[in-house]
Coordinates of C-alpha atoms in Angstrom, one line a residue:
Chain A
M160 CA -76.6 108.7 140.4
L161 CA -76.1 107.3 143.9
L162 CA -73.5 108.5 146.5
I163 CA -72.8 105.5 148.4
S164 CA -70.8 105.8 151.7
C165 CA -68.6 103.0 151.8
P166 CA -67.9 102.1 155.6
H167 CA -64.1 102.2 154.8
C168 CA -63.6 104.9 152.2
G169 CA -66.3 107.1 152.9
P170 CA -68.9 108.7 150.1
R171 CA -68.1 107.5 146.7
D172 CA -69.8 107.6 143.3
E173 CA -71.9 104.4 142.3
I174 CA -69.8 103.5 139.5
E175 CA -67.1 102.5 142.0
F176 CA -69.4 99.7 143.1
R177 CA -71.2 96.6 142.3
C178 CA -74.5 95.5 143.5
G179 CA -74.7 91.8 144.7
G180 CA -78.5 91.7 145.3
E181 CA -80.7 90.6 148.4
T182 CA -78.5 90.3 151.7
H183 CA -79.4 88.1 154.8
V184 CA -79.9 85.2 152.6
V185 CA -78.7 82.3 154.4
R186 CA -77.3 79.1 153.1
P187 CA -79.3 75.9 154.5
G188 CA -77.5 73.1 155.6
P189 CA -75.9 70.5 156.0
A190 CA -76.1 69.7 152.3
E191 CA -77.3 66.3 152.7
A192 CA -80.3 67.4 154.7
V193 CA -81.5 70.0 152.2
S194 CA -84.5 69.4 150.1
E195 CA -84.6 70.6 146.4
D196 CA -87.2 73.1 147.3
A197 CA -85.1 74.6 150.1
W198 CA -82.1 74.7 147.7
A199 CA -84.2 76.4 145.0
D200 CA -85.5 79.0 147.6
Y201 CA -82.0 79.7 148.7
L202 CA -80.5 79.8 145.1
F203 CA -83.2 81.6 143.3
M204 CA -86.2 83.2 145.3
R205 CA -86.1 86.7 146.2
Q206 CA -88.2 89.1 148.3
N207 CA -87.9 91.9 145.6
P208 CA -89.9 94.5 147.6
R209 CA -91.0 97.8 146.2
G210 CA -89.7 100.1 148.9
L211 CA -86.6 99.3 151.4
H212 CA -84.6 96.7 150.4
A213 CA -81.5 94.9 152.1
E214 CA -78.8 94.2 149.7
R215 CA -75.1 93.5 149.4
W216 CA -72.7 95.9 147.5
L217 CA -68.9 95.7 146.8
H218 CA -66.6 98.5 146.6
A219 CA -65.0 96.8 143.6
A220 CA -63.1 100.0 142.4
G221 CA -61.9 100.7 145.9
C222 CA -61.2 98.8 149.0
R223 CA -63.0 95.6 147.4
T224 CA -64.9 95.0 150.8
W225 CA -68.5 93.7 150.8
F226 CA -71.1 95.6 153.0
N227 CA -74.8 95.9 153.4
L228 CA -77.1 98.9 152.1
L229 CA -80.6 99.5 153.2
R230 CA -82.0 101.2 150.1
D231 CA -85.4 102.2 148.8
T232 CA -86.1 100.6 145.5
V233 CA -88.5 103.4 144.4
T234 CA -86.8 106.7 145.4
H235 CA -83.1 105.2 145.8
E236 CA -82.9 106.9 149.1
I237 CA -79.8 105.0 151.2
K238 CA -81.3 104.6 154.6
A239 CA -78.2 102.8 156.3
V240 CA -74.9 101.2 155.6
Y241 CA -73.7 98.6 157.8
P242 CA -71.0 95.6 157.7
M243 CA -71.6 92.1 156.7
G244 CA -72.8 89.8 159.3
H245 CA -74.7 92.5 161.1
A246 CA -78.5 92.3 161.4
R247 CA -80.7 94.8 159.4
P248 CA -81.0 98.0 161.3
E249 CA -84.5 99.6 162.2
V250 CA -85.1 102.5 160.4
A251 CA -88.0 105.0 160.6
Chain B
M59 CA -116.9 99.2 113.8
R60 CA -114.4 97.1 111.3
Y61 CA -111.6 99.1 110.1
S62 CA -111.3 99.3 106.3
W63 CA -111.0 101.5 103.2
A64 CA -114.8 102.0 103.0
S65 CA -114.9 103.0 106.6
L66 CA -111.9 105.4 106.3
I67 CA -113.6 107.1 103.2
A68 CA -117.0 107.2 104.8
Q69 CA -115.5 108.7 107.9
S70 CA -113.3 111.2 105.9
L71 CA -116.5 112.4 104.2
R72 CA -118.1 112.9 107.6
K73 CA -115.2 115.0 108.8
H74 CA -114.0 111.9 111.2
R75 CA -116.9 112.8 113.4
G76 CA -118.4 109.3 113.6
W77 CA -115.3 107.2 115.0
K78 CA -116.6 105.2 117.7
P79 CA -114.0 104.3 121.0
A80 CA -111.9 101.5 120.3
W81 CA -112.9 99.4 123.2
A82 CA -116.0 99.7 125.3
T83 CA -116.1 101.0 129.1
R84 CA -118.6 98.5 130.8
P85 CA -119.6 98.5 134.3
V86 CA -117.4 96.0 136.7
K87 CA -119.5 92.7 137.0
P88 CA -119.2 90.9 140.5
H89 CA -117.9 87.9 138.9
Y90 CA -116.1 86.6 135.9
D91 CA -114.9 83.1 134.7
V92 CA -111.3 84.4 134.1
I93 CA -109.9 87.6 135.6
V94 CA -106.4 88.6 134.0
V95 CA -104.5 91.1 136.2
G96 CA -102.4 93.3 134.1
G97 CA -103.8 95.2 131.1
G98 CA -100.5 95.2 129.2
G99 CA -99.7 93.5 125.9
H100 CA -99.6 90.1 127.5
G101 CA -102.7 90.6 129.5
L102 CA -104.7 91.8 126.8
A103 CA -103.3 89.1 124.4
T104 CA -104.6 86.4 127.1
A105 CA -108.0 87.9 127.2
Y106 CA -108.4 88.1 123.4
Y107 CA -107.2 84.5 123.0
L108 CA -109.2 83.2 125.8
A109 CA -112.4 84.7 124.1
R110 CA -111.2 83.9 120.3
N111 CA -109.7 80.5 120.8
H112 CA -111.6 79.0 123.9
G113 CA -115.0 80.6 123.9
I114 CA -114.8 82.3 127.1
S115 CA -116.1 85.6 126.9
R116 CA -116.8 86.4 131.0
V117 CA -113.3 87.6 131.1
A118 CA -112.0 90.9 132.7
V119 CA -108.6 92.4 132.4
L120 CA -107.7 94.7 135.5
E121 CA -105.4 97.6 134.7
K122 CA -104.2 99.8 137.5
G123 CA -103.0 102.7 135.2
W124 CA -104.2 102.9 131.5
I125 CA -103.9 100.7 128.5
G126 CA -100.5 101.2 127.0
G127 CA -99.0 102.9 129.8
G128 CA -96.8 100.1 131.1
N129 CA -93.9 98.3 129.8
V130 CA -96.0 97.8 126.4
G131 CA -95.3 101.2 125.6
R132 CA -91.7 101.3 127.2
N133 CA -89.8 98.9 125.1
T134 CA -87.8 99.2 121.9
T135 CA -90.6 97.3 119.7
I136 CA -88.3 94.6 118.5
I137 CA -89.6 91.3 117.2
R138 CA -87.3 88.3 116.5
S139 CA -87.0 84.6 117.1
N140 CA -83.3 84.0 117.1
Y141 CA -82.9 81.7 120.2
L142 CA -80.8 79.0 120.8
L143 CA -82.3 76.5 123.2
D144 CA -85.1 73.8 122.6
G145 CA -87.3 75.4 125.2
N146 CA -87.3 79.0 123.7
I147 CA -87.1 78.4 119.8
P148 CA -90.6 76.8 119.1
F149 CA -92.3 79.4 121.5
Y150 CA -90.6 82.6 120.2
E151 CA -91.1 81.2 116.3
W152 CA -94.8 80.7 117.4
S153 CA -94.8 84.3 118.3
L154 CA -93.4 85.5 115.2
K155 CA -95.7 83.5 113.1
L156 CA -98.6 85.1 115.0
W157 CA -97.0 88.6 114.5
E158 CA -97.2 87.8 110.7
G159 CA -100.8 87.5 110.8
L160 CA -101.7 89.8 113.7
E161 CA -102.9 92.8 111.9
Q162 CA -105.5 90.8 109.7
D163 CA -106.5 88.9 112.7
L164 CA -107.1 92.0 115.0
N165 CA -108.2 94.4 112.0
Y166 CA -105.9 96.8 113.3
N167 CA -102.7 98.5 111.9
A168 CA -99.7 97.5 114.3
M169 CA -97.0 98.5 111.7
V170 CA -95.6 95.1 111.8
S171 CA -92.3 95.7 109.8
Q172 CA -90.2 92.6 109.2
R173 CA -87.1 94.8 108.3
G174 CA -84.6 92.1 109.4
V175 CA -82.6 91.7 112.7
L176 CA -78.9 91.5 112.7
N177 CA -76.6 90.5 115.3
L178 CA -72.9 91.4 114.7
Y179 CA -70.0 89.2 115.7
H180 CA -66.5 90.5 116.3
N181 CA -63.9 87.4 116.4
D182 CA -63.8 83.7 115.4
A183 CA -65.3 82.5 118.7
Q184 CA -68.4 84.6 118.1
R185 CA -68.8 83.5 114.6
D186 CA -68.9 80.0 115.8
A187 CA -71.5 80.9 118.3
A188 CA -73.5 82.6 115.8
A189 CA -73.3 79.6 113.2
R190 CA -74.4 77.3 116.1
R191 CA -77.2 79.4 116.9
G192 CA -78.1 79.8 113.2
N193 CA -78.0 76.3 112.9
A194 CA -80.1 75.6 115.8
M195 CA -82.8 78.1 114.3
R196 CA -82.9 76.3 110.9
F197 CA -83.2 73.1 112.4
H198 CA -86.5 74.2 113.8
G199 CA -87.6 76.0 110.6
V200 CA -86.6 79.4 111.5
D201 CA -84.9 81.6 109.0
A202 CA -81.4 82.5 109.8
E203 CA -78.3 83.6 107.6
L204 CA -74.5 83.8 108.5
L205 CA -73.2 86.9 106.9
D206 CA -69.5 87.8 106.5
R207 CA -68.1 91.2 106.9
D208 CA -68.5 92.2 103.4
Q209 CA -72.2 91.2 103.3
V210 CA -72.7 93.3 106.3
R211 CA -70.9 96.2 104.7
R212 CA -73.2 96.1 101.8
M213 CA -76.4 96.2 104.5
A214 CA -74.9 98.7 106.9
P215 CA -72.0 100.7 105.4
F216 CA -72.2 103.1 108.2
L217 CA -71.1 100.8 110.9
D218 CA -67.3 101.0 112.2
F219 CA -65.5 98.2 110.5
D220 CA -62.2 99.4 111.2
D221 CA -62.6 99.7 115.0
A222 CA -59.1 98.6 116.7
R223 CA -60.8 96.8 119.6
F224 CA -63.9 95.4 118.1
P225 CA -63.7 94.9 114.2
I226 CA -66.9 93.7 112.8
A227 CA -66.5 90.3 111.4
G228 CA -69.7 89.6 110.2
G229 CA -73.4 89.0 111.4
L230 CA -76.3 86.6 112.0
L231 CA -79.4 87.9 110.2
Q232 CA -82.9 86.9 110.7
P233 CA -84.7 88.5 107.9
R234 CA -88.1 87.9 109.4
G235 CA -87.6 89.6 112.5
G236 CA -88.2 93.4 112.6
T237 CA -90.2 96.1 114.7
V238 CA -93.9 96.7 115.5
R239 CA -95.6 99.7 116.6
H240 CA -96.0 98.9 120.3
D241 CA -98.8 100.8 121.7
A242 CA -100.9 99.8 118.5
V243 CA -100.2 96.2 119.9
A244 CA -101.9 97.2 123.2
W245 CA -104.6 99.0 121.5
G246 CA -105.4 96.4 118.8
Y247 CA -105.7 93.6 121.5
A248 CA -107.8 95.9 123.5
R249 CA -110.1 96.8 120.8
A250 CA -110.5 93.0 119.7
A251 CA -111.1 91.6 123.0
S252 CA -113.5 94.2 124.0
A253 CA -115.5 93.3 120.6
L254 CA -115.5 89.8 121.9
G255 CA -117.2 90.7 125.2
V256 CA -114.0 91.0 127.3
D257 CA -114.2 93.8 129.8
V258 CA -111.2 96.0 129.8
I259 CA -111.2 97.9 133.2
Q260 CA -108.5 100.6 133.6
G261 CA -107.9 102.5 136.8
C262 CA -108.5 99.4 138.9
E263 CA -105.6 98.3 140.9
V264 CA -105.4 94.7 142.7
I265 CA -104.8 95.1 146.6
G266 CA -105.5 91.6 147.7
I267 CA -106.3 88.0 146.8
E268 CA -108.8 86.3 148.5
R269 CA -108.6 82.7 149.3
D270 CA -111.1 80.1 150.6
A271 CA -110.9 77.6 153.2
A272 CA -109.1 75.3 150.8
G273 CA -106.5 77.9 150.1
A274 CA -107.9 78.6 146.4
A275 CA -107.8 82.0 145.0
T276 CA -111.6 82.9 144.5
A277 CA -111.7 86.8 144.3
L278 CA -109.6 89.9 143.9
E279 CA -109.9 92.9 146.2
T280 CA -109.4 96.0 144.2
T281 CA -109.5 99.7 144.3
R282 CA -112.8 99.2 142.6
G283 CA -114.3 96.6 145.2
R284 CA -114.3 92.8 145.3
I285 CA -114.4 91.0 142.2
G286 CA -114.8 87.3 142.2
A287 CA -113.2 85.0 139.6
G288 CA -113.4 81.2 138.4
R289 CA -109.5 81.5 137.5
I290 CA -106.9 84.4 138.2
G291 CA -104.3 84.9 135.8
L292 CA -101.3 87.5 136.6
A293 CA -99.6 89.1 133.7
V294 CA -98.0 92.0 135.8
A295 CA -94.4 91.7 134.8
G296 CA -92.3 94.2 136.6
N297 CA -94.6 93.9 139.7
S298 CA -94.8 90.0 139.6
S299 CA -93.1 89.7 143.0
R300 CA -95.6 92.4 144.7
V301 CA -98.9 90.7 143.3
A302 CA -97.7 87.1 143.9
A303 CA -96.5 88.1 147.5
M304 CA -100.6 88.7 148.1
A305 CA -101.0 85.1 147.8
G306 CA -98.0 84.2 149.9
L307 CA -95.7 83.3 146.9
R308 CA -92.1 84.0 146.5
L309 CA -90.8 84.3 143.1
P310 CA -87.5 83.7 141.3
I311 CA -87.5 87.3 140.1
E312 CA -86.0 90.6 140.6
S313 CA -87.4 93.9 139.4
H314 CA -84.9 95.9 137.6
V315 CA -85.0 99.4 135.4
L316 CA -84.1 98.9 131.6
Q317 CA -83.8 102.3 129.7
A318 CA -84.5 103.2 126.2
F319 CA -83.5 106.3 124.0
V320 CA -84.8 108.0 121.0
S321 CA -83.2 110.4 119.0
E322 CA -84.5 113.3 116.9
G323 CA -86.3 112.1 113.5
L324 CA -83.7 111.7 110.8
K325 CA -84.0 110.4 107.0
P326 CA -83.8 106.7 106.7
V327 CA -80.3 105.5 107.7
I328 CA -80.6 102.1 109.5
P329 CA -82.4 99.4 107.3
G330 CA -83.5 97.0 110.2
V331 CA -82.4 96.2 113.8
I332 CA -78.8 96.0 114.3
T333 CA -77.3 94.7 117.8
F334 CA -73.6 95.0 118.7
G335 CA -71.7 91.9 119.3
A336 CA -68.9 93.4 121.6
G337 CA -71.0 95.2 124.1
H338 CA -74.8 95.3 124.9
F339 CA -76.4 97.8 122.4
Y340 CA -79.4 97.3 120.0
I341 CA -80.7 100.1 117.6
S342 CA -83.5 100.6 114.9
Q343 CA -85.1 103.5 113.1
S344 CA -88.9 104.3 113.8
D345 CA -91.1 104.9 110.8
K346 CA -90.9 108.5 112.3
G347 CA -87.4 108.6 111.8
G348 CA -86.2 108.5 115.3
L349 CA -83.1 106.1 116.2
V350 CA -84.7 103.8 118.9
F351 CA -81.9 102.3 121.1
G352 CA -80.9 100.6 124.6
G353 CA -78.3 98.5 126.2
N354 CA -77.7 97.2 129.7
L355 CA -79.8 97.3 132.9
D356 CA -79.1 99.9 135.7
G357 CA -77.5 97.0 137.7
Y358 CA -79.7 96.9 140.9
N359 CA -83.2 96.3 142.0
S360 CA -85.3 99.3 141.2
Y361 CA -89.3 99.9 140.8
A362 CA -88.5 103.5 139.5
Q363 CA -89.6 103.9 136.1
R364 CA -86.4 105.8 135.4
G365 CA -82.7 105.3 135.0
H366 CA -79.4 106.7 136.0
M367 CA -76.6 108.4 134.2
P368 CA -73.7 105.8 134.4
T369 CA -76.1 103.4 132.2
V370 CA -76.8 106.5 129.7
E371 CA -73.2 106.9 129.3
D372 CA -72.4 103.2 128.8
V373 CA -75.2 102.7 126.3
C374 CA -74.0 105.5 124.3
E375 CA -70.5 104.4 124.3
S376 CA -71.4 101.1 123.0
G377 CA -73.3 102.8 120.3
M378 CA -70.4 104.9 119.3
A379 CA -68.2 101.9 119.0
M380 CA -70.6 100.2 117.0
M381 CA -71.9 103.4 114.8
P382 CA -69.8 106.4 115.1
A383 CA -72.2 108.5 113.2
L384 CA -74.5 108.1 116.1
G385 CA -72.6 110.9 117.8
R386 CA -74.1 113.3 115.3
A387 CA -77.5 112.7 116.4
R388 CA -79.2 114.3 119.5
V389 CA -81.1 112.3 122.1
L390 CA -84.5 113.5 122.4
R391 CA -86.0 111.6 125.2
S392 CA -85.3 108.6 127.4
W393 CA -87.4 106.7 129.8
G394 CA -87.0 103.6 132.0
G395 CA -89.3 100.4 132.3
I396 CA -89.4 97.9 135.1
M397 CA -88.4 94.5 134.0
D398 CA -89.3 91.0 135.7
M399 CA -85.7 89.6 135.6
S400 CA -86.1 86.1 136.1
M401 CA -82.9 83.9 137.5
D402 CA -82.4 81.9 134.3
G403 CA -83.4 84.7 131.8
S404 CA -86.4 82.7 130.8
P405 CA -90.2 83.4 131.3
I406 CA -92.5 81.5 133.5
I407 CA -96.0 80.5 132.3
D408 CA -97.5 78.0 134.7
A409 CA -100.0 77.3 137.6
T410 CA -98.8 78.3 140.8
P411 CA -98.9 76.3 144.4
V412 CA -102.1 78.2 144.9
P413 CA -105.2 76.6 143.2
G414 CA -106.9 78.8 140.9
L415 CA -104.1 81.4 140.5
Y416 CA -101.9 81.2 137.4
L417 CA -98.7 83.1 136.6
N418 CA -97.1 84.8 133.5
A419 CA -94.0 86.5 134.4
G420 CA -89.9 86.6 134.2
W421 CA -90.0 88.1 130.8
C422 CA -86.7 90.0 131.3
Y423 CA -86.0 92.2 128.4
G424 CA -87.7 89.9 126.1
G425 CA -91.3 90.5 126.7
F426 CA -92.5 92.5 123.7
K427 CA -91.5 90.2 121.0
A428 CA -93.4 87.5 123.0
T429 CA -96.8 89.3 123.3
P430 CA -98.9 87.2 120.8
A431 CA -97.5 83.6 121.8
S432 CA -97.3 84.7 125.5
G433 CA -101.2 85.5 125.3
W434 CA -101.9 82.4 123.4
C435 CA -100.3 79.9 125.7
F436 CA -101.4 81.7 129.0
A437 CA -105.0 81.4 127.5
H438 CA -104.3 77.8 126.7
L439 CA -103.3 77.4 130.4
L440 CA -105.9 79.3 132.0
A441 CA -108.6 77.5 129.8
T442 CA -107.5 73.9 129.8
G443 CA -105.4 73.7 132.9
A444 CA -102.6 72.4 131.0
S445 CA -99.5 74.1 129.3
H446 CA -99.3 74.5 125.7
E447 CA -96.7 72.6 123.7
V448 CA -94.7 75.4 122.9
A449 CA -94.6 76.9 126.4
C450 CA -94.3 73.6 128.2
A451 CA -90.5 74.3 129.5
Y452 CA -91.6 77.7 131.2
R453 CA -92.6 75.8 134.4
L454 CA -92.4 77.5 137.9
D455 CA -91.0 74.3 139.5
R456 CA -88.0 74.3 137.1
F457 CA -85.9 76.2 139.6
A458 CA -86.3 73.3 142.0
T459 CA -85.9 70.4 139.5
G460 CA -83.0 72.0 137.8
A461 CA -84.6 72.3 134.1
L462 CA -83.5 75.6 133.9
I463 CA -83.6 77.6 130.4
N464 CA -80.4 79.5 130.4
E465 CA -80.1 81.2 127.1
K466 CA -76.8 82.8 127.9
G467 CA -75.2 79.9 129.8
E468 CA -74.4 81.9 133.1
G469 CA -75.3 81.3 136.6
A470 CA -77.9 82.5 138.7
Q471 CA -78.4 86.2 138.5
P472 CA -81.1 88.2 137.2
N473 CA -79.5 90.0 134.5
L474 CA -79.7 87.6 131.6
H475 CA -82.2 88.0 128.8

């Protein structure tokens, strides 16, 4: 069971949240200049690391705000919580 | 040693002291024609069919742990071919046909039991979808029967037919579906492959993929040293992204944990495999008597081979909604396996952009039933360089071309199956 610190509501049970997958995926553009491979890369390809993973979460049953989480995919330890639009923080 | 009544009687007279190991442990050779990375069901089946169908015997299977320790021993043992889409049905039906002859082919008792797979439906729209799926299956020569509520009740009177929210309206039955003893599949393929000269190498983890000046994959760095290879096949579902990253590839895959559960042993109660149509839940009864069941993914990327409690609760709630008597059974144990969740819910059996490197990945929840055909088609690809006709839709480039195989008709998210 994860205890996730929503940046707005504080620590809450994971059942209030939805995971939106890998974050910092930037949509390529302008649309007419994007190749099929670049578009497939944006839509479908993932880092999928074993270890630290930067991902988007939605506090679905709370403030309904999206934010970023830096989480270990083996231990589930949450290393950082940071707002959308911010760069991935450096953690030890 | 061939297993037979004669060998069984002879061994019992000798107090079972003469049995030989099922597969040989041989020294690692410096070079193989083909190396299959991953000694799960798919990797071992690939090696077996490389030797049996294509006469390539200088083959090694590298397994970082032990044979039967990965997902081939962590699934709910269901086999079926009740698919809807053209890209899928011929492949899974070929797999089911191979299951039907597998034990004689391998000379190994895998306890293949065609006890039927029943998918329940609960309303008119689901009945239409079930009829459509059944028709698609029958067009491809696959067995399917659409059952009404009374027919389901005769088969499985213990289901909750009077549930206020999800009354059972009927089901789509595939009588030839069923269950298989999963680790016997790994052992049987390992034994049969070893007998044909394949080296099954356990405790050997790949840590790097060596490439020549032209970029082709030519050797593997492993925890047991460098091993050269003519061709390399990756069959490492759960860790596909990690191993492919060693060759600089990014895959349309996320790794997620899927939990499964077994109850205490009970007298026979469930005739076949039954799946819930109003939630995600599937259940069968093992020959030992335990109820084997499972449901949804945990919902976020995970390489931890264990799950979390909210999903346990969710799975058990679905089970109780379908079969209230389940509440009287006690759960004996649960476990988690790491799934290769591909972005359209379908697998990949294809060459990669790296010459000499081939990929078998993205099996989502459905890898176990695919084991024989996956091995058959991956061996065909590794031996001939061309896709097998029943696996020709499982291309890696379909994510760019748009030829996705999206069985559930949903968008780009890795929780399909």
